[in-house]
Amino acid sequence: MCFACMKGGGWCEDVPTCLSRKNTDLGSSKQMVKQFGFSGLLSGQQKSNPDFYNWNRIKVRYCDGSSFTGDAVDRANNLFFKGNSIWEFIIADLLAKGMRNAKNAILSGCSAGGLASILHCDRFRALLPASTKVKCISDAGFFLHAQDVSGGKHIEEFYGKVARLHGSVKNLPASCTSRMGARPELCFFPQYVVQTMQTPIFFVNSAYDSWQIKNILAPSAADKSKAWKSCKLDLKKCTAAQLKTIQDFRTQFLSALNRAGVVNSPSKGMFIDSCYAHCQVGKQIQWSSDSSPVVSNMKIAKAVGDWYYERSPIKKLDCPYPCNPTCPKVDSDS
């Protein structure tokens, strides 16, 4: 049994931002800490992680800035965009170490890693024997293709820059890019990828994902007057008009999930809460504790376990903000 979890860390869309990451833990393994603890879905404690505590658990470091899709070289700036090769070598190493013999395997990730778990899910399935039960989990990885508060296309332009700089298009799922005509870079958005995925996948996401509210709906570039500054830090400080815009964003998010087939597909599962959060499965307080968010009388750990082991179909959808009193008080971007 093997559980590979890919870390998050955003993306770099141009030479300056990639250079700024180059000598950090988001751009070089030389800068990464040697050890860190496992918690949440990677916890080794039976009490707090009963369904997966005794699996072989792997944390996959993230240093390429493209959700493991890059394949380009900028020799003038000494930048090597090799995210796809990194992913292939990591998986090949895990297969050689015994993952090819696993009876059960999960590819998961948070944020940029959650997006990677979507983009690479079917490829991961194809690398393992047909007898292996393979599924994927995306935590805070369903980034919405939406306009910002100014009516602009900030996130579309951002992902387009990432795809072009890193040479990512050739490594995005062909089942998506073949349908997008002249816009294959739009396959960075899960809503266009998920509908043609073959491998079972589970989505843990907030309908009010804090990263998305701050960077897709109301990015600084679209909020020159900083009218959204206080609201983005604390939803309780939003005006009535801002809350309506945020509720409309939730509606768009749920509609995208539905159009992608998540709601009705028997092989896809979801736990969509109304907490102002980003990445929820890696911390014990959100995964499985007395303070974990509850949707329809179920916590995240139970929902994921029931879905993976097919104890019951899991389609958990929370009521609109601010209805859920069980949302833990944590750093919204943790």
CSV table of C-alpha atoms in Angstrom, one decimal:
chain,number,residue,atom,x,y,z
A,1,MET,CA,0.0,0.0,0.0
A,2,CYS,CA,1.5,3.3,-1.1
A,3,PHE,CA,0.4,6.9,-0.5
A,4,ALA,CA,2.3,9.6,-2.5
A,5,CYS,CA,1.5,13.1,-1.5
A,6,MET,CA,2.8,16.1,-3.5
A,7,LYS,CA,3.6,19.3,-1.7
A,8,GLY,CA,2.2,22.7,-2.8
A,9,GLY,CA,4.1,25.9,-3.4
A,10,GLY,CA,2.4,27.9,-6.1
A,11,TRP,CA,3.9,28.6,-9.6
A,12,CYS,CA,6.4,31.0,-11.2
A,13,GLU,CA,5.2,32.7,-14.4
A,14,ASP,CA,8.1,34.7,-15.6
A,15,VAL,CA,11.9,34.8,-15.4
A,16,PRO,CA,12.1,37.2,-12.4
A,17,THR,CA,9.7,35.2,-10.3
A,18,CYS,CA,11.4,31.9,-11.2
A,19,LEU,CA,14.8,33.4,-10.4
A,20,SER,CA,13.5,34.5,-7.0
A,21,ARG,CA,12.6,30.9,-6.2
A,22,LYS,CA,15.8,29.4,-7.6
A,23,ASN,CA,17.7,29.5,-4.3
A,24,THR,CA,14.9,28.7,-2.0
A,25,ASP,CA,13.2,25.4,-1.0
A,26,LEU,CA,10.8,26.0,-3.9
A,27,GLY,CA,13.6,26.0,-6.5
A,28,SER,CA,16.4,23.8,-5.1
A,29,SER,CA,16.6,20.6,-3.1
A,30,LYS,CA,19.8,22.1,-1.5
A,31,GLN,CA,17.6,24.5,0.4
A,32,MET,CA,15.0,22.0,1.7
A,33,VAL,CA,14.9,20.9,5.3
A,34,LYS,CA,16.1,17.3,5.8
A,35,GLN,CA,13.2,16.1,7.9
A,36,PHE,CA,9.7,17.2,8.9
A,37,GLY,CA,6.8,15.5,10.6
A,38,PHE,CA,3.9,13.7,9.0
A,39,SER,CA,0.3,14.5,10.1
A,40,GLY,CA,-3.2,14.4,8.8
A,41,LEU,CA,-3.7,11.9,5.9
A,42,LEU,CA,0.0,11.0,6.3
A,43,SER,CA,-0.1,10.4,10.0
A,44,GLY,CA,1.2,7.1,11.3
A,45,GLN,CA,-1.2,7.1,14.3
A,46,GLN,CA,-4.0,4.6,14.0
A,47,LYS,CA,-6.4,6.7,16.2
A,48,SER,CA,-6.1,9.8,14.1
A,49,ASN,CA,-5.7,8.1,10.6
A,50,PRO,CA,-7.3,4.7,10.9
A,51,ASP,CA,-7.6,4.0,7.2
A,52,PHE,CA,-4.1,4.9,6.0
A,53,TYR,CA,-1.8,4.9,9.1
A,54,ASN,CA,-0.1,1.7,8.1
A,55,TRP,CA,0.5,2.5,4.4
A,56,ASN,CA,3.9,3.4,3.0
A,57,ARG,CA,3.6,7.2,3.0
A,58,ILE,CA,5.7,9.5,0.8
A,59,LYS,CA,5.9,13.2,0.8
A,60,VAL,CA,7.0,14.4,-2.7
A,61,ARG,CA,8.9,17.7,-2.5
A,62,TYR,CA,8.0,20.5,-4.9
A,63,CYS,CA,10.6,22.7,-6.6
A,64,ASP,CA,9.7,23.3,-10.2
A,65,GLY,CA,7.0,25.9,-10.2
A,66,SER,CA,4.7,24.3,-12.8
A,67,SER,CA,2.9,21.5,-10.9
A,68,PHE,CA,5.4,19.0,-12.3
A,69,THR,CA,4.6,19.8,-16.0
A,70,GLY,CA,7.6,21.8,-17.2
A,71,ASP,CA,10.0,20.8,-20.0
A,72,ALA,CA,12.1,23.7,-21.2
A,73,VAL,CA,15.5,25.3,-20.7
A,74,ASP,CA,16.4,29.0,-20.5
A,75,ARG,CA,20.2,28.9,-20.8
A,76,ALA,CA,20.5,32.7,-20.8
A,77,ASN,CA,19.2,32.8,-17.2
A,78,ASN,CA,20.4,29.4,-16.2
A,79,LEU,CA,16.9,28.2,-15.6
A,80,PHE,CA,15.9,24.6,-16.1
A,81,PHE,CA,12.1,24.0,-16.3
A,82,LYS,CA,12.1,20.2,-15.8
A,83,GLY,CA,9.0,19.6,-13.6
A,84,ASN,CA,7.8,16.7,-15.8
A,85,SER,CA,11.1,14.9,-15.7
A,86,ILE,CA,11.3,15.4,-12.0
A,87,TRP,CA,7.9,13.8,-11.6
A,88,GLU,CA,8.8,10.9,-13.9
A,89,PHE,CA,12.1,10.2,-12.1
A,90,ILE,CA,10.4,10.3,-8.6
A,91,ILE,CA,7.7,7.9,-9.7
A,92,ALA,CA,10.2,5.6,-11.4
A,93,ASP,CA,12.3,5.6,-8.2
A,94,LEU,CA,9.2,4.7,-6.1
A,95,LEU,CA,8.2,1.9,-8.5
A,96,ALA,CA,11.8,0.5,-8.2
A,97,LYS,CA,11.6,0.6,-4.4
A,98,GLY,CA,8.5,-1.6,-4.4
A,99,MET,CA,5.5,0.5,-5.4
A,100,ARG,CA,5.0,-1.6,-8.5
A,101,ASN,CA,4.0,-4.4,-6.1
A,102,ALA,CA,1.5,-2.3,-4.2
A,103,LYS,CA,-2.1,-3.7,-4.0
A,104,ASN,CA,-3.4,-0.2,-3.2
A,105,ALA,CA,-1.9,3.2,-4.3
A,106,ILE,CA,-3.0,6.8,-4.0
A,107,LEU,CA,-1.6,9.9,-5.7
A,108,SER,CA,-2.5,13.0,-3.7
A,109,GLY,CA,-1.4,16.6,-3.2
A,110,CYS,CA,-2.2,20.0,-1.8
A,111,SER,CA,-2.6,23.3,-3.7
A,112,ALA,CA,-0.1,23.2,-6.6
A,113,GLY,CA,0.4,19.6,-5.6
A,114,GLY,CA,-3.4,19.1,-5.6
A,115,LEU,CA,-3.5,20.4,-9.2
A,116,ALA,CA,-0.6,18.0,-10.0
A,117,SER,CA,-2.5,15.1,-8.6
A,118,ILE,CA,-5.3,15.9,-11.2
A,119,LEU,CA,-3.0,16.5,-14.1
A,120,HIS,CA,-0.9,13.3,-13.5
A,121,CYS,CA,-3.6,11.0,-12.1
A,122,ASP,CA,-4.3,9.0,-15.3
A,123,ARG,CA,-0.5,8.7,-16.0
A,124,PHE,CA,0.0,7.5,-12.5
A,125,ARG,CA,-2.7,4.8,-13.0
A,126,ALA,CA,-1.0,3.7,-16.3
A,127,LEU,CA,2.3,3.1,-14.6
A,128,LEU,CA,1.0,0.6,-12.1
A,129,PRO,CA,-0.3,-2.9,-12.7
A,130,ALA,CA,-4.0,-3.3,-13.7
A,131,SER,CA,-4.5,-5.3,-10.5
A,132,THR,CA,-3.5,-2.4,-8.3
A,133,LYS,CA,-6.3,-0.3,-6.9
A,134,VAL,CA,-5.3,3.2,-7.9
A,135,LYS,CA,-7.1,6.4,-6.9
A,136,CYS,CA,-6.2,10.1,-6.6
A,137,ILE,CA,-7.0,12.8,-4.1
A,138,SER,CA,-6.8,16.5,-4.8
A,139,ASP,CA,-6.7,18.8,-1.8
A,140,ALA,CA,-7.4,22.5,-2.6
A,141,GLY,CA,-6.4,21.8,-6.2
A,142,PHE,CA,-9.5,22.6,-8.1
A,143,PHE,CA,-8.6,26.1,-9.3
A,144,LEU,CA,-11.4,27.8,-11.0
A,145,HIS,CA,-11.3,29.5,-14.4
A,146,ALA,CA,-13.1,32.7,-13.5
A,147,GLN,CA,-13.0,36.4,-14.0
A,148,ASP,CA,-11.7,38.7,-11.2
A,149,VAL,CA,-13.6,41.5,-9.5
A,150,SER,CA,-12.5,44.0,-12.2
A,151,GLY,CA,-13.9,41.7,-14.9
A,152,GLY,CA,-10.4,40.8,-16.0
A,153,LYS,CA,-8.9,37.4,-16.7
A,154,HIS,CA,-6.0,37.5,-14.2
A,155,ILE,CA,-5.8,33.7,-13.5
A,156,GLU,CA,-6.2,32.8,-17.1
A,157,GLU,CA,-3.4,35.1,-18.1
A,158,PHE,CA,-1.2,33.8,-15.2
A,159,TYR,CA,-1.6,30.1,-16.1
A,160,GLY,CA,-1.0,30.9,-19.7
A,161,LYS,CA,2.3,32.5,-18.8
A,162,VAL,CA,3.3,29.5,-16.7
A,163,ALA,CA,2.4,27.1,-19.5
A,164,ARG,CA,4.4,29.0,-22.1
A,165,LEU,CA,7.5,29.7,-19.9
A,166,HIS,CA,7.7,26.1,-18.7
A,167,GLY,CA,6.8,24.4,-22.0
A,168,SER,CA,4.0,22.7,-20.1
A,169,VAL,CA,1.4,22.1,-22.8
A,170,LYS,CA,2.9,18.9,-24.1
A,171,ASN,CA,2.7,17.4,-20.7
A,172,LEU,CA,-0.9,18.4,-19.9
A,173,PRO,CA,-3.4,15.6,-20.3
A,174,ALA,CA,-3.9,14.9,-24.1
A,175,SER,CA,-7.6,14.0,-23.4
A,176,CYS,CA,-8.0,17.7,-22.6
A,177,THR,CA,-5.6,19.5,-24.9
A,178,SER,CA,-6.9,17.6,-27.9
A,179,ARG,CA,-10.3,19.3,-27.3
A,180,MET,CA,-9.1,22.8,-26.6
A,181,GLY,CA,-8.1,23.9,-30.1
A,182,ALA,CA,-5.9,26.9,-30.0
A,183,ARG,CA,-6.1,27.2,-26.2
A,184,PRO,CA,-4.5,24.0,-24.8
A,185,GLU,CA,-3.0,25.9,-21.9
A,186,LEU,CA,-6.5,26.1,-20.5
A,187,CYS,CA,-6.0,22.5,-19.5
A,188,PHE,CA,-4.2,23.9,-16.4
A,189,PHE,CA,-7.8,24.4,-15.1
A,190,PRO,CA,-9.2,21.2,-13.6
A,191,GLN,CA,-12.7,21.9,-14.8
A,192,TYR,CA,-11.6,21.0,-18.4
A,193,VAL,CA,-9.4,18.0,-17.4
A,194,VAL,CA,-11.6,16.2,-14.9
A,195,GLN,CA,-14.5,15.5,-17.2
A,196,THR,CA,-12.3,13.1,-19.3
A,197,MET,CA,-10.4,11.5,-16.5
A,198,GLN,CA,-10.6,7.7,-16.2
A,199,THR,CA,-9.1,7.2,-12.8
A,200,PRO,CA,-11.2,7.6,-9.6
A,201,ILE,CA,-10.5,10.9,-7.9
A,202,PHE,CA,-11.7,12.6,-4.7
A,203,PHE,CA,-11.8,16.4,-4.1
A,204,VAL,CA,-11.3,18.0,-0.8
A,205,ASN,CA,-11.9,21.7,-1.3
A,206,SER,CA,-13.5,24.8,0.3
A,207,ALA,CA,-16.1,26.5,-1.8
A,208,TYR,CA,-14.5,29.6,-0.4
A,209,ASP,CA,-10.9,28.6,-0.9
A,210,SER,CA,-8.8,31.4,0.7
A,211,TRP,CA,-6.1,31.3,-1.9
A,212,GLN,CA,-8.6,31.5,-4.7
A,213,ILE,CA,-10.5,34.4,-3.1
A,214,LYS,CA,-7.2,36.3,-2.7
A,215,ASN,CA,-5.6,35.4,-6.0
A,216,ILE,CA,-8.4,34.5,-8.5
A,217,LEU,CA,-11.4,36.5,-7.4
A,218,ALA,CA,-9.7,39.6,-5.9
A,219,PRO,CA,-6.0,39.6,-6.8
A,220,SER,CA,-4.1,42.8,-6.0
A,221,ALA,CA,-3.8,43.6,-9.7
A,222,ALA,CA,-7.6,43.8,-9.9
A,223,ASP,CA,-8.0,45.7,-6.7
A,224,LYS,CA,-5.9,48.9,-7.1
A,225,SER,CA,-7.9,50.7,-4.4
A,226,LYS,CA,-7.4,47.9,-1.9
A,227,ALA,CA,-11.1,47.8,-1.2
A,228,TRP,CA,-10.8,44.0,-0.8
A,229,LYS,CA,-7.8,44.0,1.5
A,230,SER,CA,-9.7,43.6,4.8
A,231,CYS,CA,-12.3,41.3,3.4
A,232,LYS,CA,-9.7,38.9,2.0
A,233,LEU,CA,-8.0,38.6,5.5
A,234,ASP,CA,-11.3,38.0,7.3
A,235,LEU,CA,-14.6,37.3,5.6
A,236,LYS,CA,-16.4,38.8,8.6
A,237,LYS,CA,-15.0,42.2,7.5
A,238,CYS,CA,-16.5,42.0,4.0
A,239,THR,CA,-19.3,44.3,2.9
A,240,ALA,CA,-22.6,43.0,1.8
A,241,ALA,CA,-21.7,43.6,-1.8
A,242,GLN,CA,-18.4,41.8,-1.4
A,243,LEU,CA,-20.1,38.8,0.3
A,244,LYS,CA,-22.5,38.6,-2.6
A,245,THR,CA,-19.6,38.5,-5.0
A,246,ILE,CA,-18.0,35.7,-2.9
A,247,GLN,CA,-21.3,33.8,-2.8
A,248,ASP,CA,-21.5,34.1,-6.6
A,249,PHE,CA,-17.9,32.7,-6.8
A,250,ARG,CA,-19.1,29.7,-4.8
A,251,THR,CA,-21.9,29.2,-7.2
A,252,GLN,CA,-19.4,29.3,-10.1
A,253,PHE,CA,-17.2,26.8,-8.3
A,254,LEU,CA,-20.0,24.3,-7.7
A,255,SER,CA,-21.2,24.7,-11.3
A,256,ALA,CA,-17.7,23.9,-12.6
A,257,LEU,CA,-17.6,20.7,-10.4
A,258,ASN,CA,-21.0,19.7,-11.7
A,259,ARG,CA,-20.1,20.3,-15.4
A,260,ALA,CA,-16.9,18.3,-14.8
A,261,GLY,CA,-18.9,15.3,-13.7
A,262,VAL,CA,-17.8,15.3,-10.1
A,263,VAL,CA,-21.3,15.5,-8.7
A,264,ASN,CA,-22.8,12.6,-10.6
A,265,SER,CA,-19.9,10.3,-11.4
A,266,PRO,CA,-19.9,7.1,-9.2
A,267,SER,CA,-16.0,7.0,-9.3
A,268,LYS,CA,-15.6,10.6,-8.1
A,269,GLY,CA,-16.0,11.8,-4.6
A,270,MET,CA,-16.0,15.2,-2.9
A,271,PHE,CA,-15.9,16.9,0.5
A,272,ILE,CA,-16.7,20.6,-0.2
A,273,ASP,CA,-16.9,22.6,3.0
A,274,SER,CA,-17.6,26.3,3.6
A,275,CYS,CA,-14.5,27.0,5.7
A,276,TYR,CA,-12.2,29.9,4.7
A,277,ALA,CA,-9.2,27.6,4.2
A,278,HIS,CA,-6.7,26.3,1.7
A,279,CYS,CA,-5.3,22.8,2.1
A,280,GLN,CA,-7.1,20.8,4.8
A,281,VAL,CA,-5.9,17.2,4.7
A,282,GLY,CA,-2.3,17.7,5.9
A,283,LYS,CA,-3.0,19.1,9.3
A,284,GLN,CA,-4.5,17.0,12.1
A,285,ILE,CA,-6.8,19.7,13.3
A,286,GLN,CA,-8.6,19.7,9.9
A,287,TRP,CA,-8.2,16.0,9.0
A,288,SER,CA,-9.4,14.2,12.1
A,289,SER,CA,-9.7,15.9,15.5
A,290,ASP,CA,-12.3,17.3,17.8
A,291,SER,CA,-12.0,20.6,15.9
A,292,SER,CA,-12.2,19.2,12.4
A,293,PRO,CA,-14.9,20.6,10.0
A,294,VAL,CA,-18.0,18.5,9.8
A,295,VAL,CA,-20.3,18.3,6.7
A,296,SER,CA,-23.4,16.1,6.9
A,297,ASN,CA,-22.2,14.5,10.1
A,298,MET,CA,-18.9,13.5,8.6
A,299,LYS,CA,-15.2,14.6,8.9
A,300,ILE,CA,-12.7,14.7,6.1
A,301,ALA,CA,-10.8,11.6,7.2
A,302,LYS,CA,-13.9,9.4,7.3
A,303,ALA,CA,-15.1,10.8,4.0
A,304,VAL,CA,-11.9,10.0,2.2
A,305,GLY,CA,-11.6,6.5,3.8
A,306,ASP,CA,-15.2,5.6,3.0
A,307,TRP,CA,-14.7,6.7,-0.6
A,308,TYR,CA,-11.4,4.9,-1.2
A,309,TYR,CA,-12.5,1.6,0.3
A,310,GLU,CA,-15.9,2.0,-1.3
A,311,ARG,CA,-17.9,1.7,1.9
A,312,SER,CA,-20.3,4.3,0.6
A,313,PRO,CA,-20.5,7.0,-2.2
A,314,ILE,CA,-19.2,10.3,-0.8
A,315,LYS,CA,-20.7,13.6,-2.1
A,316,LYS,CA,-20.5,16.0,0.8
A,317,LEU,CA,-21.5,19.6,0.1
A,318,ASP,CA,-21.7,22.2,2.8
A,319,CYS,CA,-24.3,24.9,3.2
A,320,PRO,CA,-23.2,28.5,2.3
A,321,TYR,CA,-21.0,30.6,4.4
A,322,PRO,CA,-21.3,31.4,7.3
A,323,CYS,CA,-23.5,28.4,8.2
A,324,ASN,CA,-20.9,25.9,9.5
A,325,PRO,CA,-19.8,26.4,13.1
A,326,THR,CA,-17.3,23.5,13.0
A,327,CYS,CA,-14.8,25.3,10.8
A,328,PRO,CA,-11.5,25.4,12.8
A,329,LYS,CA,-9.8,28.6,13.4
A,330,VAL,CA,-6.5,28.2,11.5
A,331,ASP,CA,-4.3,30.2,9.2
A,332,SER,CA,-6.5,30.5,6.1
A,333,ASP,CA,-3.6,29.8,3.7
A,334,SER,CA,-2.0,27.0,5.8
